[in-house]
Coordinates of N, CA and C and ligand atoms in Angstrom, one line a residue:
M1 N -92.9 49.2 -133.4 CA -92.7 50.3 -134.3 C -91.5 51.2 -133.7
A2 N -90.5 51.4 -134.5 CA -89.4 52.3 -134.0 C -89.8 53.7 -133.9
R3 N -89.2 54.5 -133.0 CA -89.5 55.9 -132.9 C -88.8 56.6 -134.1
K4 N -89.5 57.6 -134.7 CA -88.9 58.3 -135.8 C -88.1 59.6 -135.4
F5 N -87.1 59.9 -136.1 CA -86.3 61.1 -136.0 C -87.1 62.2 -136.8
T6 N -87.5 63.3 -136.2 CA -88.4 64.2 -136.9 C -87.7 65.5 -137.4
G7 N -86.4 65.4 -137.5 CA -85.7 66.6 -138.1 C -85.0 67.4 -137.0
G8 N -84.3 68.4 -137.5 CA -83.6 69.3 -136.6 C -82.2 68.8 -136.2
K9 N -81.6 69.3 -135.1 CA -80.2 69.0 -134.7 C -80.1 67.5 -134.3
L10 N -79.0 66.9 -134.7 CA -78.7 65.6 -134.3 C -77.2 65.6 -133.9
V11 N -76.9 65.1 -132.7 CA -75.6 65.0 -132.2 C -74.9 63.7 -132.6
I12 N -73.7 63.8 -133.2 CA -73.0 62.6 -133.5 C -72.1 62.3 -132.3
A13 N -72.4 61.3 -131.5 CA -71.7 61.0 -130.3 C -70.4 60.4 -130.5
S14 N -69.5 61.1 -131.1 CA -68.2 60.5 -131.4 C -67.1 61.7 -131.4
H15 N -65.9 61.3 -131.0 CA -64.8 62.3 -131.0 C -63.8 61.9 -132.1
N16 N -64.3 60.8 -132.9 CA -63.4 60.3 -134.0 C -63.8 61.0 -135.3
P17 N -62.8 61.9 -135.8 CA -63.2 62.6 -137.0 C -63.5 61.7 -138.2
G18 N -62.9 60.6 -138.3 CA -63.2 59.6 -139.5 C -64.6 59.2 -139.4
K19 N -65.1 58.8 -138.2 CA -66.4 58.4 -138.1 C -67.4 59.5 -138.3
V20 N -67.1 60.7 -137.7 CA -68.0 61.8 -137.9 C -68.2 62.2 -139.3
R21 N -67.1 62.1 -140.1 CA -67.2 62.4 -141.5 C -68.1 61.4 -142.2
E22 N -67.8 60.1 -142.0 CA -68.6 59.0 -142.7 C -70.1 59.1 -142.3
I23 N -70.4 59.4 -141.0 CA -71.8 59.4 -140.6 C -72.5 60.7 -141.2
G24 N -71.7 61.8 -141.2 CA -72.3 63.0 -141.9 C -72.6 62.7 -143.3
D25 N -71.7 62.0 -144.1 CA -72.0 61.7 -145.5 C -73.2 60.8 -145.6
L26 N -73.3 59.8 -144.7 CA -74.4 58.8 -144.8 C -75.8 59.5 -144.5
L27 N -75.7 60.5 -143.6 CA -77.0 61.2 -143.2 C -77.4 62.4 -144.0
A28 N -76.4 62.8 -144.9 CA -76.7 64.0 -145.7 C -78.0 64.0 -146.4
P29 N -78.5 62.9 -147.0 CA -79.7 62.9 -147.7 C -81.0 63.1 -146.8
F30 N -80.8 63.0 -145.5 CA -82.0 63.0 -144.7 C -82.2 64.2 -143.9
G31 N -81.5 65.3 -144.2 CA -81.8 66.6 -143.7 C -81.5 66.8 -142.2
A32 N -80.7 65.9 -141.6 CA -80.4 66.1 -140.2 C -79.3 67.2 -140.1
D33 N -79.5 68.0 -139.1 CA -78.5 69.1 -138.9 C -77.5 68.6 -137.9
V34 N -76.4 68.0 -138.5 CA -75.5 67.2 -137.7 C -74.4 68.1 -137.0
I35 N -74.2 67.8 -135.7 CA -73.1 68.4 -134.9 C -72.4 67.3 -134.1
S36 N -71.1 67.4 -133.9 CA -70.4 66.3 -133.2 C -70.3 66.6 -131.7
A37 N -70.2 65.5 -131.0 CA -70.0 65.7 -129.5 C -68.7 66.4 -129.2
G38 N -67.7 66.3 -130.1 CA -66.4 67.0 -130.0 C -66.7 68.5 -130.1
E39 N -67.4 68.9 -131.1 CA -67.7 70.4 -131.3 C -68.5 70.9 -130.1
L40 N -69.3 70.1 -129.5 CA -70.1 70.6 -128.4 C -69.3 70.5 -127.1
G41 N -68.1 69.9 -127.1 CA -67.3 69.8 -125.9 C -67.9 68.8 -124.9
L42 N -68.6 67.8 -125.4 CA -69.2 66.8 -124.4 C -68.1 65.9 -124.0
P43 N -68.2 65.5 -122.7 CA -67.1 64.5 -122.2 C -67.4 63.1 -122.9
E44 N -66.3 62.3 -123.0 CA -66.4 61.0 -123.5 C -66.7 60.0 -122.4
P45 N -67.8 59.3 -122.4 CA -68.2 58.4 -121.3 C -67.2 57.2 -121.3
V46 N -67.2 56.5 -120.2 CA -66.4 55.3 -120.1 C -67.2 54.2 -120.9
E47 N -66.5 53.6 -121.9 CA -67.1 52.5 -122.7 C -66.8 51.2 -122.0
D48 N -67.7 50.8 -121.1 CA -67.4 49.5 -120.4 C -68.4 48.4 -120.7
G49 N -69.1 48.6 -121.8 CA -70.0 47.5 -122.3 C -69.2 46.4 -122.8
L50 N -69.9 45.2 -122.9 CA -69.2 44.0 -123.4 C -69.6 43.7 -124.8
T51 N -70.4 44.5 -125.5 CA -70.8 44.3 -126.9 C -70.7 45.6 -127.6
F52 N -70.7 45.5 -128.9 CA -70.8 46.8 -129.7 C -72.0 47.6 -129.4
I53 N -73.2 46.9 -129.3 CA -74.4 47.5 -129.0 C -74.4 48.2 -127.6
A54 N -73.9 47.5 -126.6 CA -73.9 48.0 -125.3 C -73.1 49.3 -125.3
N55 N -71.9 49.4 -126.0 CA -71.1 50.6 -126.0 C -71.8 51.7 -126.8
A56 N -72.4 51.4 -127.9 CA -73.1 52.4 -128.7 C -74.2 53.0 -127.8
E57 N -74.9 52.2 -127.0 CA -76.0 52.7 -126.1 C -75.4 53.6 -125.1
I58 N -74.3 53.3 -124.5 CA -73.6 54.1 -123.5 C -73.3 55.5 -124.0
K59 N -72.7 55.5 -125.3 CA -72.3 56.8 -125.9 C -73.5 57.6 -126.3
A60 N -74.5 57.0 -126.9 CA -75.7 57.8 -127.4 C -76.4 58.4 -126.2
R61 N -76.6 57.6 -125.2 CA -77.3 58.0 -124.0 C -76.6 59.2 -123.3
A62 N -75.3 59.1 -123.1 CA -74.5 60.1 -122.5 C -74.7 61.4 -123.3
A63 N -74.6 61.3 -124.6 CA -74.6 62.6 -125.5 C -76.0 63.2 -125.5
A64 N -77.0 62.3 -125.5 CA -78.4 62.8 -125.6 C -78.8 63.5 -124.3
L65 N -78.4 62.9 -123.2 CA -78.7 63.5 -121.9 C -77.9 64.8 -121.6
A66 N -76.6 64.8 -122.1 CA -75.8 66.0 -121.8 C -76.2 67.2 -122.7
S67 N -76.7 66.9 -123.9 CA -77.0 68.0 -124.9 C -78.4 68.3 -125.0
N68 N -79.3 67.4 -124.4 CA -80.7 67.6 -124.5 C -81.2 67.6 -126.0
L69 N -80.5 66.8 -126.8 CA -80.8 66.7 -128.3 C -80.7 65.2 -128.6
P70 N -81.4 64.7 -129.7 CA -81.2 63.4 -130.1 C -79.8 63.1 -130.4
A71 N -79.2 62.0 -130.1 CA -77.8 61.7 -130.4 C -77.7 60.3 -131.0
L72 N -76.7 60.2 -131.9 CA -76.5 59.0 -132.6 C -75.1 58.5 -132.3
A73 N -74.9 57.3 -131.9 CA -73.5 56.8 -131.6 C -73.3 55.6 -132.4
D74 N -72.0 55.4 -132.8 CA -71.5 54.3 -133.5 C -70.5 53.6 -132.7
D75 N -70.6 52.3 -132.5 CA -69.5 51.5 -131.9 C -69.2 50.4 -132.8
S76 N -67.9 50.4 -133.2 CA -67.6 49.4 -134.3 C -66.2 48.9 -134.0
G77 N -65.9 47.9 -134.8 CA -64.5 47.3 -134.7 C -64.3 46.2 -135.6
L78 N -63.1 45.7 -135.5 CA -62.6 44.6 -136.4 C -62.6 43.3 -135.5
A79 N -63.2 42.3 -136.1 CA -63.2 41.0 -135.4 C -62.5 40.0 -136.3
V80 N -61.3 39.4 -135.8 CA -60.5 38.5 -136.6 C -60.8 37.1 -136.1
D81 N -61.2 36.2 -137.0 CA -61.6 34.8 -136.6 C -60.5 34.1 -135.9
A82 N -59.3 34.1 -136.4 CA -58.2 33.3 -135.8 C -57.8 33.9 -134.5
L83 N -58.2 35.1 -134.2 CA -57.9 35.7 -132.9 C -59.1 35.6 -131.9
G84 N -60.0 34.7 -132.2 CA -61.2 34.6 -131.4 C -62.0 35.9 -131.3
G85 N -62.0 36.6 -132.4 CA -62.9 37.9 -132.5 C -62.2 39.1 -132.0
E86 N -60.9 39.0 -131.6 CA -60.2 40.2 -131.2 C -59.7 41.0 -132.5
P87 N -59.4 42.3 -132.4 CA -59.5 43.1 -131.3 C -61.0 43.5 -130.8
G88 N -62.0 43.3 -131.7 CA -63.4 43.4 -131.3 C -63.7 44.8 -130.7
I89 N -64.3 44.7 -129.5 CA -64.7 46.0 -128.8 C -63.5 46.8 -128.4
Y90 N -62.3 46.1 -128.4 CA -61.1 46.8 -128.0 C -60.3 47.4 -129.3
S91 N -61.0 47.5 -130.4 CA -60.3 47.9 -131.7 C -59.6 49.2 -131.5
A92 N -60.2 50.2 -130.9 CA -59.6 51.5 -130.8 C -58.4 51.4 -129.8
R93 N -58.6 50.6 -128.7 CA -57.6 50.5 -127.7 C -56.3 49.9 -128.2
W94 N -56.4 49.0 -129.2 CA -55.2 48.3 -129.7 C -54.3 49.4 -130.3
A95 N -54.8 50.6 -130.6 CA -54.0 51.6 -131.2 C -53.2 52.4 -130.2
G96 N -53.5 52.1 -128.9 CA -52.7 52.8 -127.8 C -53.2 54.2 -127.6
P97 N -52.6 54.9 -126.6 CA -53.0 56.3 -126.3 C -52.8 57.3 -127.4
Q98 N -51.9 57.0 -128.3 CA -51.6 57.9 -129.4 C -52.6 57.7 -130.6
K99 N -53.5 56.7 -130.4 CA -54.5 56.3 -131.5 C -53.8 56.1 -132.8
D100 N -52.7 55.3 -132.7 CA -51.8 55.1 -133.9 C -52.2 53.7 -134.5
F101 N -52.9 53.8 -135.6 CA -53.4 52.5 -136.2 C -52.3 51.8 -137.0
T102 N -51.2 52.4 -137.3 CA -50.0 51.7 -137.8 C -49.6 50.7 -136.8
V103 N -49.6 51.1 -135.5 CA -49.3 50.2 -134.4 C -50.3 49.1 -134.3
A104 N -51.6 49.4 -134.3 CA -52.7 48.5 -134.2 C -52.7 47.4 -135.3
M105 N -52.5 47.9 -136.5 CA -52.4 47.0 -137.7 C -51.3 46.0 -137.5
K106 N -50.1 46.5 -137.1 CA -49.0 45.6 -136.9 C -49.2 44.6 -135.8
K107 N -49.9 45.0 -134.7 CA -50.2 44.1 -133.6 C -51.1 42.9 -134.2
V108 N -52.1 43.3 -135.0 CA -53.0 42.2 -135.5 C -52.1 41.3 -136.4
E109 N -51.3 41.9 -137.3 CA -50.5 41.1 -138.2 C -49.5 40.2 -137.4
Q110 N -48.9 40.7 -136.3 CA -48.1 39.8 -135.5 C -48.8 38.7 -134.8
A111 N -50.0 39.0 -134.4 CA -50.9 38.0 -133.7 C -51.3 36.9 -134.7
L112 N -51.3 37.3 -136.0 CA -51.8 36.3 -137.1 C -50.6 35.5 -137.7
E113 N -49.4 35.8 -137.2 CA -48.2 35.1 -137.7 C -48.4 33.6 -137.6
N114 N -48.1 32.9 -138.7 CA -48.3 31.4 -138.7 C -49.7 31.0 -138.7
K115 N -50.6 31.9 -138.8 CA -52.1 31.4 -138.8 C -52.5 31.5 -140.3
E116 N -53.2 30.4 -140.7 CA -53.6 30.4 -142.1 C -54.9 31.1 -142.4
N117 N -55.8 31.0 -141.4 CA -57.1 31.7 -141.5 C -57.0 33.2 -141.3
R118 N -57.2 33.9 -142.4 CA -57.1 35.4 -142.3 C -58.5 36.0 -142.3
N119 N -59.6 35.2 -142.2 CA -60.9 35.8 -142.2 C -61.2 36.7 -141.1
A120 N -62.0 37.8 -141.4 CA -62.3 38.8 -140.4 C -63.6 39.5 -140.8
H121 N -64.2 40.2 -139.9 CA -65.3 41.1 -140.3 C -65.2 42.4 -139.5
F122 N -65.8 43.4 -140.0 CA -66.0 44.6 -139.3 C -67.5 44.5 -138.8
A123 N -67.7 45.0 -137.6 CA -69.1 45.1 -137.1 C -69.4 46.5 -136.7
C124 N -70.6 47.0 -136.9 CA -71.0 48.3 -136.5 C -72.3 48.3 -135.8
A125 N -72.4 48.9 -134.6 CA -73.7 49.1 -133.9 C -74.0 50.5 -133.9
L126 N -75.2 50.9 -134.2 CA -75.7 52.3 -134.2 C -76.8 52.4 -133.2
T127 N -76.7 53.4 -132.4 CA -77.8 53.7 -131.4 C -78.3 55.1 -131.6
L128 N -79.6 55.3 -131.7 CA -80.1 56.6 -131.7 C -80.9 56.8 -130.4
C129 N -80.5 57.8 -129.6 CA -81.1 58.0 -128.3 C -81.7 59.4 -128.2
W130 N -82.9 59.5 -127.6 CA -83.5 60.8 -127.4 C -83.3 61.3 -126.0
P131 N -83.5 62.6 -125.8 CA -83.2 63.1 -124.4 C -84.0 62.5 -123.3
D132 N -85.2 61.8 -123.7 CA -85.9 61.1 -122.6 C -85.4 59.7 -122.4
G133 N -84.3 59.3 -123.0 CA -83.7 58.0 -122.8 C -84.2 56.9 -123.7
H134 N -85.2 57.2 -124.6 CA -85.6 56.2 -125.5 C -84.5 55.9 -126.5
M135 N -84.2 54.6 -126.8 CA -83.2 54.2 -127.7 C -83.6 53.2 -128.8
E136 N -83.0 53.4 -130.0 CA -83.2 52.4 -131.0 C -81.8 52.0 -131.5
S137 N -81.6 50.6 -131.6 CA -80.2 50.2 -131.9 C -80.2 49.2 -133.1
F138 N -79.2 49.2 -133.9 CA -79.1 48.4 -135.2 C -77.7 48.0 -135.4
E139 N -77.5 46.8 -136.0 CA -76.2 46.3 -136.3 C -75.9 45.9 -137.7
G140 N -74.7 46.1 -138.2 CA -74.3 45.7 -139.6 C -72.9 45.0 -139.5
Q141 N -72.7 44.2 -140.5 CA -71.3 43.5 -140.6 C -70.9 43.5 -142.1
V142 N -69.6 43.5 -142.3 CA -69.0 43.2 -143.6 C -67.9 42.2 -143.4
H143 N -67.9 41.1 -144.2 CA -66.9 40.0 -144.1 C -65.8 40.2 -145.1
G144 N -64.6 39.7 -144.7 CA -63.5 39.8 -145.7 C -62.3 39.1 -145.1
A145 N -61.1 39.6 -145.5 CA -59.9 39.0 -145.0 C -58.8 40.0 -144.7
M146 N -57.9 39.7 -143.8 CA -56.8 40.6 -143.5 C -55.7 40.4 -144.5
V147 N -55.1 41.5 -144.9 CA -54.0 41.5 -145.9 C -52.8 42.2 -145.3
W148 N -51.6 41.9 -145.8 CA -50.4 42.6 -145.3 C -49.4 42.7 -146.5
P149 N -48.7 43.7 -146.7 CA -48.7 45.0 -145.9 C -49.9 45.9 -146.2
P150 N -50.1 46.9 -145.4 CA -51.2 47.9 -145.5 C -51.2 48.5 -146.9
R151 N -52.4 48.7 -147.4 CA -52.6 49.2 -148.8 C -53.6 50.4 -148.8
G152 N -53.2 51.5 -149.4 CA -54.1 52.6 -149.6 C -54.1 53.7 -148.5
D153 N -54.5 54.9 -148.8 CA -54.5 55.9 -147.9 C -55.8 56.6 -147.6
K154 N -56.9 56.0 -148.1 CA -58.2 56.6 -147.8 C -58.7 55.9 -146.5
G155 N -59.9 56.3 -146.1 CA -60.5 55.6 -145.0 C -59.8 55.9 -143.7
F156 N -59.9 55.0 -142.7 CA -59.3 55.2 -141.4 C -59.1 53.9 -140.7
G157 N -58.5 53.9 -139.5 CA -58.4 52.7 -138.7 C -57.7 51.6 -139.4
Y158 N -58.4 50.4 -139.4 CA -57.8 49.2 -140.0 C -58.0 49.1 -141.5
D159 N -58.6 50.1 -142.1 CA -59.0 50.0 -143.5 C -57.8 49.5 -144.5
P160 N -56.6 49.9 -144.3 CA -55.5 49.5 -145.2 C -55.2 48.0 -145.2
T161 N -55.7 47.3 -144.1 CA -55.4 45.9 -144.0 C -56.6 45.0 -144.2
F162 N -57.7 45.5 -144.7 CA -58.9 44.7 -144.8 C -59.4 44.8 -146.2
V163 N -59.6 43.6 -146.8 CA -60.2 43.4 -148.1 C -61.6 42.7 -148.0
A164 N -62.6 43.4 -148.4 CA -64.0 42.8 -148.3 C -64.1 41.7 -149.3
E165 N -65.0 40.8 -149.0 CA -65.3 39.6 -149.9 C -65.6 40.1 -151.2
G166 N -65.0 39.6 -152.3 CA -65.4 39.9 -153.6 C -64.7 41.2 -154.1
M167 N -63.9 41.8 -153.3 CA -63.1 43.0 -153.7 C -61.7 42.7 -153.9
G168 N -61.0 43.3 -154.9 CA -59.6 43.0 -155.0 C -58.7 44.0 -154.3
I169 N -59.3 45.1 -153.8 CA -58.6 46.1 -153.1 C -59.1 46.3 -151.7
S170 N -58.2 47.0 -150.9 CA -58.5 47.2 -149.5 C -59.5 48.3 -149.3
F171 N -60.1 48.4 -148.2 CA -61.1 49.5 -147.9 C -60.4 50.9 -148.0
A172 N -59.1 50.9 -147.7 CA -58.4 52.2 -147.8 C -58.0 52.6 -149.3
E173 N -58.2 51.6 -150.2 CA -57.9 51.9 -151.6 C -59.3 52.2 -152.3
M174 N -60.4 52.0 -151.7 CA -61.7 52.2 -152.3 C -62.1 53.7 -152.1
D175 N -62.8 54.2 -153.1 CA -63.4 55.5 -153.0 C -64.4 55.5 -151.8
P176 N -64.5 56.6 -151.0 CA -65.5 56.5 -149.9 C -66.9 56.0 -150.3
A177 N -67.3 56.4 -151.5 CA -68.7 56.0 -151.9 C -68.8 54.5 -152.1
A178 N -67.7 53.9 -152.6 CA -67.7 52.5 -152.8 C -67.7 51.7 -151.5
K179 N -66.9 52.3 -150.6 CA -66.8 51.7 -149.2 C -68.2 51.8 -148.6
H180 N -68.8 53.0 -148.7 CA -70.1 53.2 -148.0 C -71.2 52.2 -148.6
A181 N -71.0 51.8 -149.8 CA -72.0 50.9 -150.5 C -72.1 49.5 -149.8
I182 N -70.9 49.1 -149.2 CA -70.9 47.7 -148.8 C -70.5 47.6 -147.3
S183 N -70.2 48.7 -146.6 CA -69.5 48.6 -145.3 C -70.5 48.1 -144.2
H184 N -69.9 47.7 -143.1 CA -70.7 47.4 -141.9 C -71.5 48.6 -141.4
R185 N -70.9 49.8 -141.5 CA -71.6 51.0 -141.1 C -72.8 51.2 -142.0
A186 N -72.6 51.0 -143.4 CA -73.7 51.2 -144.3 C -74.8 50.3 -144.0
E187 N -74.5 49.0 -143.7 CA -75.6 48.1 -143.5 C -76.4 48.5 -142.2
A188 N -75.7 48.9 -141.2 CA -76.4 49.3 -139.9 C -77.2 50.6 -140.3
F189 N -76.6 51.5 -141.1 CA -77.3 52.7 -141.5 C -78.6 52.4 -142.3
R190 N -78.5 51.4 -143.2 CA -79.8 51.1 -144.0 C -80.9 50.7 -143.0
K191 N -80.5 49.9 -142.0 CA -81.5 49.5 -141.0 C -82.1 50.7 -140.2
L192 N -81.1 51.5 -139.8 CA -81.5 52.7 -139.0 C -82.4 53.7 -139.8
V193 N -82.0 53.9 -141.0 CA -82.8 54.9 -141.9 C -84.2 54.3 -142.1
K194 N -84.3 53.0 -142.4 CA -85.6 52.4 -142.7 C -86.5 52.5 -141.5
A195 N -85.9 52.3 -140.3 CA -86.7 52.3 -139.1 C -87.0 53.7 -138.6
C196 N -86.1 54.6 -138.6 CA -86.2 55.9 -137.9 C -86.2 57.1 -138.8
F197 N -85.8 57.0 -140.1 CA -85.7 58.3 -140.9 C -86.7 58.3 -142.0
L198 N -87.4 57.2 -142.3 CA -88.3 57.2 -143.5 C -89.8 57.3 -143.1
Ligands
LIG201 P1 -64.9 52.8 -131.3 O1 -66.1 52.3 -131.9 O2 -64.8 54.3 -131.3 O3 -64.6 52.2 -130.0 O4 -63.7 52.5 -132.2 C1 -63.7 51.4 -133.1 C2 -62.4 51.3 -133.9 O5 -62.6 50.2 -134.8 C3 -62.1 52.5 -134.7 O6 -61.3 53.4 -134.0 C4 -61.4 51.9 -135.9 O7 -60.1 51.6 -135.6 C5 -62.0 50.5 -136.0 N1 -63.0 50.6 -137.1 C6 -64.3 50.8 -137.0 N2 -64.9 50.9 -138.2 C7 -63.9 50.9 -139.1 C8 -63.8 51.1 -140.5 O8 -64.8 51.3 -141.2 N3 -62.6 51.0 -141.0 C9 -61.5 50.8 -140.3 N4 -61.5 50.7 -139.0 C10 -62.7 50.7 -138.4

């Protein structure tokens, strides 16, 4: 049996405004009083895990212990089949110190040059950690294909170059609600909510 979140303040262990916004939207129906690690001025821990779950656990644990509040962390990224799963856990780092995803999307496109297989998936790991160190972790994925040139101005990160299976438009062309209905983050959230919020 997973431990339940019983209400009150919940720290979103992220300094990425795109993620904080999406997680806030997804948690809105569950009455959590959400505050971000950025707003609390919490330091960003070193993400040296080798999997999405390991990194989500590092971030959630650091935020829960530093704030003495339950904390939720998301570690996610884009895995491209023809690149052996890269950029994967290094998805944010491919954008460089300026966090410029125009650069990151171009790097992926250049690496895919002359490759026919454009299949890829986004993966998302979510970890909820309590101040006593107890953790619950969940994972979701969405499969699709890389497109070029980038399309749309909604979303964040690699959204303009990813078209989910069965969709004619990129994640950055979809309304946020439509993306939330099918995304890797939404799938991980459905699992988290079922286990810890209901
Ligand atoms: P991290 O989880 O903060 O290490 O960063 C993961 C990176 O993966 C983000 O900065 C985005 O670039 C990318 N990413 C994760 N989820 C999404 C998404 O839903 N759309 C586009 N890019 C994403």
